[in-house]
C-alpha atoms as one frame of an Amber mdcrd trajectory, in Angstrom:
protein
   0.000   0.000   0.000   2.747   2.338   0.090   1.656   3.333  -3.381  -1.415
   4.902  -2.739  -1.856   8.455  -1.663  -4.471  10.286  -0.072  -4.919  13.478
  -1.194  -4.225  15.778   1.862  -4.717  18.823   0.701  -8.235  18.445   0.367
  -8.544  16.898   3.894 -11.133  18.857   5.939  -9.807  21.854   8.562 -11.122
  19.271  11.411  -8.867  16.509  10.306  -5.975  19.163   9.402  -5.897  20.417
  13.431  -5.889  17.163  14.874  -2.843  16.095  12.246  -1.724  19.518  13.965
  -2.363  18.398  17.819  -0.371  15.242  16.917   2.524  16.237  15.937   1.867
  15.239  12.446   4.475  17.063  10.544   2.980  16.786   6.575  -0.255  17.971
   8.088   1.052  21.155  10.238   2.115  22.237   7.275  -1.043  21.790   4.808
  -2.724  23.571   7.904  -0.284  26.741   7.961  -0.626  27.197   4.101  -4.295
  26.713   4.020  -4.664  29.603   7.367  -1.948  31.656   6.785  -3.323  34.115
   4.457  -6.192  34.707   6.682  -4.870  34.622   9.909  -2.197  37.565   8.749
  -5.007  39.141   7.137  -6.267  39.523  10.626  -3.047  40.620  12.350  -2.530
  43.154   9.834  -6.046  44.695  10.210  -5.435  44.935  13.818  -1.791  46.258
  14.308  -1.466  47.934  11.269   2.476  46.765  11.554   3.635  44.129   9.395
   6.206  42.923  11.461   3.819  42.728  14.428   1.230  40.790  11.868   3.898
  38.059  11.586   4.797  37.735  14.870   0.990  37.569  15.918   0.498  35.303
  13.168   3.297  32.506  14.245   1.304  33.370  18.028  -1.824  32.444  16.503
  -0.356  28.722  15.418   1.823  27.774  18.232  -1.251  28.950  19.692  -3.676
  26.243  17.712  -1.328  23.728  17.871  -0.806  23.650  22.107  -4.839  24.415
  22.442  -5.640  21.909  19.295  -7.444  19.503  21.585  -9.940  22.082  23.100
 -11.129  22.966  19.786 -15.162  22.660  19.523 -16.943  21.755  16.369 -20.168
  23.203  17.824 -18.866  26.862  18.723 -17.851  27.394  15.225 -15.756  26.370
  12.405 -12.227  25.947  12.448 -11.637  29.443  10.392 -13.345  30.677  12.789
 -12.031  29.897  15.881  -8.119  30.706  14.451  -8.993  33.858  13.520 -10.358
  34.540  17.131  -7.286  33.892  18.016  -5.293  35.996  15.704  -7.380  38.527
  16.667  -7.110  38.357  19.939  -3.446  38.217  20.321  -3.496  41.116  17.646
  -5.598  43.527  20.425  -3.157  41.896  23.032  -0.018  42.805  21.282  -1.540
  46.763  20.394  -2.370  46.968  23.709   0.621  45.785  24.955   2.793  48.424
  22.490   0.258  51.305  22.946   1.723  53.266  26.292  -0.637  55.973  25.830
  -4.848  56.159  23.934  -4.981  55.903  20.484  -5.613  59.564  18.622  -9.007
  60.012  17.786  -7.879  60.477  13.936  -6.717  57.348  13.693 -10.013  55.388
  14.857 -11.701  56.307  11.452  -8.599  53.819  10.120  -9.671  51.456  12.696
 -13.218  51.184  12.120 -13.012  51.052   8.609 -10.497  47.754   8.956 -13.294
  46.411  11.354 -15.762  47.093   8.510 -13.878  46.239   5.196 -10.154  45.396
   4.010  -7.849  42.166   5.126 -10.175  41.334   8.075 -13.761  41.087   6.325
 -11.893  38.666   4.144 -10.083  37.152   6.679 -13.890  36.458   8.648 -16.039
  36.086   6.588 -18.665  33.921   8.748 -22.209  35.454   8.552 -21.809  36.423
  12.528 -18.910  38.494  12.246 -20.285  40.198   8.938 -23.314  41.077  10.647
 -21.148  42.638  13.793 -18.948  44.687  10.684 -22.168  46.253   9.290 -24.125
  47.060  12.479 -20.572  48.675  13.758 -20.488  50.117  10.365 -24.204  51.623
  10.468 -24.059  53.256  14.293 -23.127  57.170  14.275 -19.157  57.726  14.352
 -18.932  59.005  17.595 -20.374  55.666  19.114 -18.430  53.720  17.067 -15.511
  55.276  18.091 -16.096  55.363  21.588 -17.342  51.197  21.460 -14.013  50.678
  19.580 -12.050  52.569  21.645 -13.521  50.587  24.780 -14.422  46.837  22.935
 -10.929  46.332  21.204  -8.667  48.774  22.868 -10.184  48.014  26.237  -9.994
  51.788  27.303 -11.913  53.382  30.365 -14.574  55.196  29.769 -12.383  57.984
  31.173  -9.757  57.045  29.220 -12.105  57.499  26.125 -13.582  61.053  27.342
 -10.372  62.344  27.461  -9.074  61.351  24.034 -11.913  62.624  22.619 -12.026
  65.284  25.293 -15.915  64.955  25.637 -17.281  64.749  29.595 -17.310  61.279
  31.409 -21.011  60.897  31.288 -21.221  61.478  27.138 -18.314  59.051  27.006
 -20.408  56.333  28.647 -23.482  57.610  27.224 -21.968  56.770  23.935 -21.039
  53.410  24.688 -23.922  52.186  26.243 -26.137  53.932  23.149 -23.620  51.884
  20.806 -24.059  48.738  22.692 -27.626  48.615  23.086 -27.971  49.436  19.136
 -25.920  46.095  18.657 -27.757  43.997  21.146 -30.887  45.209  19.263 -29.642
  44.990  15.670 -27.492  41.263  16.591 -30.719  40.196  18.426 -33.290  40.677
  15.889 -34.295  37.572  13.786 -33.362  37.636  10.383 -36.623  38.255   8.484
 -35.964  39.995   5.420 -35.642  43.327   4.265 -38.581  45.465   6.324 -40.760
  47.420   4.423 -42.402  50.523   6.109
């Protein structure tokens, strides 16, 4: 049987990331190619540094292949749950660089890599689309202030004085922002409403 060859590149990502929790070298690789675009596509939307972007990006599969086993089918696909990943060690790694708030002119940048480039290719599941375009449709200044708090993890007074607005509008803006997500997020897909 040492003739015959399965064809591994067209294994699914399940079987790929346990070839990865094994130790499998033949399929570690296959995984890397087949995630690597993405998962820098990710890195780069976040940090904005390419360097950074690599360096989150070999994170992200050391990452997948010590955590391999805890991986859940039911929570969402394997593209899915790497990307998570990247983009959480992404945030980890700004935050970790960023000694003082982001300007407020650079959040436009932000929000618009949140809503279109590397990353809305990079996640392209239907949940993380949806977040994109509600994120996308609230006013500026509430997306700002929701970025500024949901991926930068800023205080709200942190937030009021970058964009040197009172305490209570910073929160005010946040909590408007949120509650327009819950509500858009929450709302059962039904078609386009006609009023």
């Amino acid at each position: 049987m040492s003739g015959f060859r399965s064809p591994v590149g067209r294994l699914p990502d399940e079987a790929l990331l346990s070839g990865l929790a094994t130790g499998d070298p033949d399929l570690a690789v296959i995984f890397v190619r087949r995630f690597q675009h993405r998962v820098f596509g990710v890195a780069m939307a976040v940090t904005g540094d390419e360097q950074l972007a690599e360096d989150v990006a070999q994170l992200t599969f050391e990452r997948a292949w010590r955590h391999a086993q805890i991986y859940d089918s039911r929570r969402g696909s394997v593209a899915t749950w790497l990307t998570s990943i990247a983009h959480n060690l992404a945030v980890d790694a700004v935050r970790a660089r960023r000694t003082e708030p982001m300007a407020p002119e650079d959040l436009d940048a932000l929000i618009g890599a949140v809503t279109e480039t590397p990353e809305q290719w990079a996640l392209a599941e239907e949940t993380s689309s949806q977040l994109r375009a509600a994120v996308g449709r609230l006013p500026r200044e509430q997306a700002r202030a929701l970025v500024m708090a949901g991926v930068y993890g800023m205080t709200a007074q942190q937030i009021a004085d970058a964009e040197r607005i009172p305490l209570g509008t910073a929160k005010t803006r946040i909590r408007a922002a949120m509650t327009k997500l819950r509500t858009t997020l929450a709302s059962p897909k039904r078609g386009d409403h006609v009023q």
